[in-house]
Short mmCIF file of C-alpha atoms in Angstrom, two decimals:
data_model
loop_
_atom_site.label_atom_id
_atom_site.label_comp_id
_atom_site.label_asym_id
_atom_site.label_seq_id
_atom_site.Cartn_x
_atom_site.Cartn_y
_atom_site.Cartn_z
CA MET A 250 -11.67 3.67 -7.76
CA GLN A 251 -9.41 2.40 -5.00
CA TRP A 252 -8.00 5.86 -4.33
CA GLN A 253 -11.59 7.05 -3.98
CA ARG A 254 -12.16 4.33 -1.36
CA ARG A 255 -14.73 2.62 -3.63
CA TYR A 256 -13.34 -0.87 -3.04
CA ASP A 257 -16.49 -2.81 -3.90
CA GLU A 258 -16.76 -1.04 -7.25
CA ALA A 259 -13.05 -1.51 -7.91
CA ALA A 260 -13.41 -5.25 -7.26
CA VAL A 261 -16.41 -5.45 -9.61
CA ALA A 262 -14.49 -3.61 -12.34
CA ALA A 263 -11.50 -5.93 -11.95
CA ARG A 264 -13.74 -9.00 -12.11
CA GLU A 265 -15.37 -7.64 -15.27
CA ALA A 266 -11.91 -7.17 -16.79
CA LEU A 267 -11.08 -10.76 -15.86
CA GLU A 268 -14.20 -11.96 -17.65
CA LEU A 269 -12.78 -10.38 -20.80
CA ASP A 270 -9.23 -11.60 -20.17
CA PRO A 271 -8.91 -14.22 -17.41
CA GLN A 272 -5.11 -14.11 -17.64
CA SER A 273 -4.76 -10.34 -17.18
CA PRO A 274 -2.07 -9.81 -14.52
CA VAL A 275 -3.12 -6.18 -14.08
CA ALA A 276 -6.74 -7.11 -13.41
CA HIS A 277 -5.63 -9.78 -10.92
CA LEU A 278 -3.42 -7.21 -9.17
CA GLN A 279 -6.20 -4.61 -8.99
CA LEU A 280 -8.64 -7.20 -7.67
CA ALA A 281 -6.09 -8.32 -5.06
CA ARG A 282 -5.55 -4.74 -3.88
CA SER A 283 -9.29 -4.19 -3.63
CA LEU A 284 -9.70 -7.39 -1.65
CA VAL A 285 -6.94 -6.41 0.78
CA ALA A 286 -8.69 -3.08 1.33
CA LYS A 287 -11.91 -4.99 1.99
CA LYS A 288 -10.00 -7.27 4.42
CA GLU A 289 -10.70 -10.34 2.27
CA TYR A 290 -7.15 -11.55 2.64
CA VAL A 291 -7.39 -15.20 1.59
CA ALA A 292 -9.12 -14.24 -1.66
CA ALA A 293 -6.53 -11.49 -2.17
CA LEU A 294 -3.69 -14.00 -1.91
CA ALA A 295 -5.21 -16.08 -4.69
CA GLU A 296 -5.32 -13.00 -6.92
CA PHE A 297 -1.78 -11.92 -6.04
CA ASP A 298 -0.65 -15.41 -7.05
CA GLN A 299 -1.99 -14.76 -10.55
CA SER A 300 -0.44 -11.34 -10.94
CA ASP A 301 3.01 -10.62 -12.30
CA SER A 302 3.41 -7.37 -10.40
CA ILE A 303 6.93 -6.45 -9.36
CA ASN A 304 5.79 -6.55 -5.72
CA VAL A 305 4.11 -9.97 -5.79
CA TRP A 306 7.23 -11.51 -4.25
CA ILE A 307 6.13 -10.12 -0.89
CA TYR A 308 2.93 -12.18 -0.94
CA GLN A 309 4.93 -15.35 -1.50
CA ASP A 310 6.62 -14.81 1.88
CA PRO A 311 5.38 -17.56 4.24
CA GLY A 312 5.05 -15.22 7.23
CA ILE A 313 3.04 -12.67 5.29
CA ARG A 314 0.84 -15.36 3.76
CA ALA A 315 0.21 -16.81 7.21
CA ALA A 316 -0.68 -13.41 8.69
CA LEU A 317 -3.10 -12.70 5.85
CA THR A 318 -4.61 -16.16 6.05
CA ARG A 319 -5.23 -15.62 9.78
CA GLY A 320 -6.60 -12.14 9.08
CA ASP A 321 -3.96 -10.71 11.42
CA GLU A 322 -3.62 -7.19 10.05
CA SER A 323 -1.14 -6.05 12.68
CA ALA A 324 1.24 -8.91 11.94
CA TYR A 325 0.79 -8.44 8.20
CA TRP A 326 1.76 -4.75 8.23
CA ARG A 327 4.64 -5.29 10.66
CA LEU A 328 6.05 -8.15 8.58
CA LEU A 329 5.63 -6.14 5.40
CA LEU A 330 7.55 -3.27 6.99
CA GLU A 331 10.31 -5.66 8.11
CA ARG A 332 10.61 -7.17 4.62
CA MET A 333 10.67 -3.74 2.98
CA LYS A 334 13.49 -2.63 5.26
CA LEU A 335 15.50 -5.65 4.15
CA ARG A 336 14.72 -4.94 0.51
CA ALA A 337 15.71 -1.29 0.94
CA SER A 338 19.15 -2.42 2.08
CA ARG A 339 19.62 -3.95 -1.40
CA SER A 340 17.55 -1.78 -3.73
CA TYR A 341 15.42 1.31 -3.99
CA VAL A 342 12.19 1.45 -2.00
CA PRO A 343 10.40 4.81 -2.06
CA ALA A 344 10.28 6.69 1.25
CA SER A 345 6.56 7.19 0.64
CA PHE A 346 6.09 3.44 0.85
CA PHE A 347 7.57 3.42 4.35
CA ALA A 348 5.31 6.31 5.34
CA ILE A 349 2.30 4.27 4.27
CA LEU A 350 3.51 1.15 6.10
CA TYR A 351 4.10 3.10 9.31
CA ALA A 352 0.65 4.65 8.91
CA HIS A 353 -0.88 1.18 8.84
CA ILE A 354 0.73 0.35 12.18
CA GLY A 355 -0.08 3.75 13.68
CA LYS A 356 3.46 5.08 14.20
CA ARG A 357 2.85 8.82 13.81
CA ASP A 358 6.44 9.98 14.34
CA SER A 359 7.79 7.48 11.82
CA VAL A 360 5.05 8.46 9.34
CA MET A 361 6.14 12.08 9.54
CA VAL A 362 9.86 11.25 9.21
CA TRP A 363 9.24 9.19 6.09
CA LEU A 364 6.84 11.77 4.65
CA GLY A 365 9.58 14.37 5.07
CA ARG A 366 11.99 12.12 3.18
CA ALA A 367 9.41 11.43 0.47
CA PHE A 368 8.76 15.12 -0.10
CA ALA A 369 12.50 15.85 -0.07
CA GLY A 370 12.56 13.44 -3.03
CA PRO A 371 12.99 12.15 -5.48
CA ASP A 372 10.33 9.62 -4.60
CA ALA A 373 8.73 7.32 -7.16
CA GLY A 374 5.71 6.74 -4.93
CA LEU A 375 4.87 10.30 -3.92
CA PHE A 376 1.52 10.20 -5.73
CA SER A 377 0.45 7.37 -3.44
CA VAL A 378 1.11 9.58 -0.41
CA LEU A 379 -1.36 12.09 -1.73
CA GLN A 380 -4.05 9.46 -2.36
CA ASN A 381 -3.49 6.49 -0.04
CA PRO A 382 -6.30 5.99 2.51
CA ALA A 383 -3.83 4.74 5.13
CA LEU A 384 -2.66 8.31 5.55
CA ASP A 385 -6.14 9.76 6.10
CA PRO A 386 -5.75 9.86 9.91
CA PHE A 387 -2.57 11.92 9.50
CA ARG A 388 -3.71 14.47 6.93
CA SER A 389 -4.65 17.06 9.55
CA ASP A 390 -1.30 16.70 11.34
CA PRO A 391 0.47 20.11 11.32
CA PHE A 392 3.65 18.58 9.87
CA PHE A 393 1.76 16.92 7.00
CA VAL A 394 -0.20 20.13 6.32
CA ALA A 395 3.05 22.14 6.31
CA LEU A 396 4.64 19.70 3.82
CA LEU A 397 1.66 20.04 1.49
CA LYS A 398 1.76 23.84 1.73
CA LYS A 399 5.51 23.97 1.19
CA HIS A 400 5.14 21.97 -2.01
CA ARG A 401 1.99 23.83 -3.09
CA LEU A 402 -0.16 20.74 -2.79
CA ALA A 403 -2.51 21.96 -0.08
CA PRO A 404 -6.14 22.44 -1.11
#
């Protein structure tokens, strides 16, 4: 439901799953993601804390927690980008993830560079590029359209 931008329904579904299994890390993660999309950051942090997702480490970062607690989206996305760059110096981070982060901070040229790298692949997060709402403002960009056509993914 999140990829369909139905965040309220996704949050309801995750809460229903948690009624069945209050310890479900997947349900906590899905609820957290829905809450971030709804800009309910403090509640999202509480859910991330109960998830065992591989990426939960990022929400334990004091700077990121502070930015989310303040509701400072700009600082949150910039800090997340900074932390992902550091992580990428030590381990694999999909290029598509950087494209999404740059989209959140409105850096069109960087979005297109990282999209090009993602499509050049391999990229473990390429599906997210095709679905992630952060990229909606860039979908009509000629470069993005050309990438989709080149890879036979254009509608």
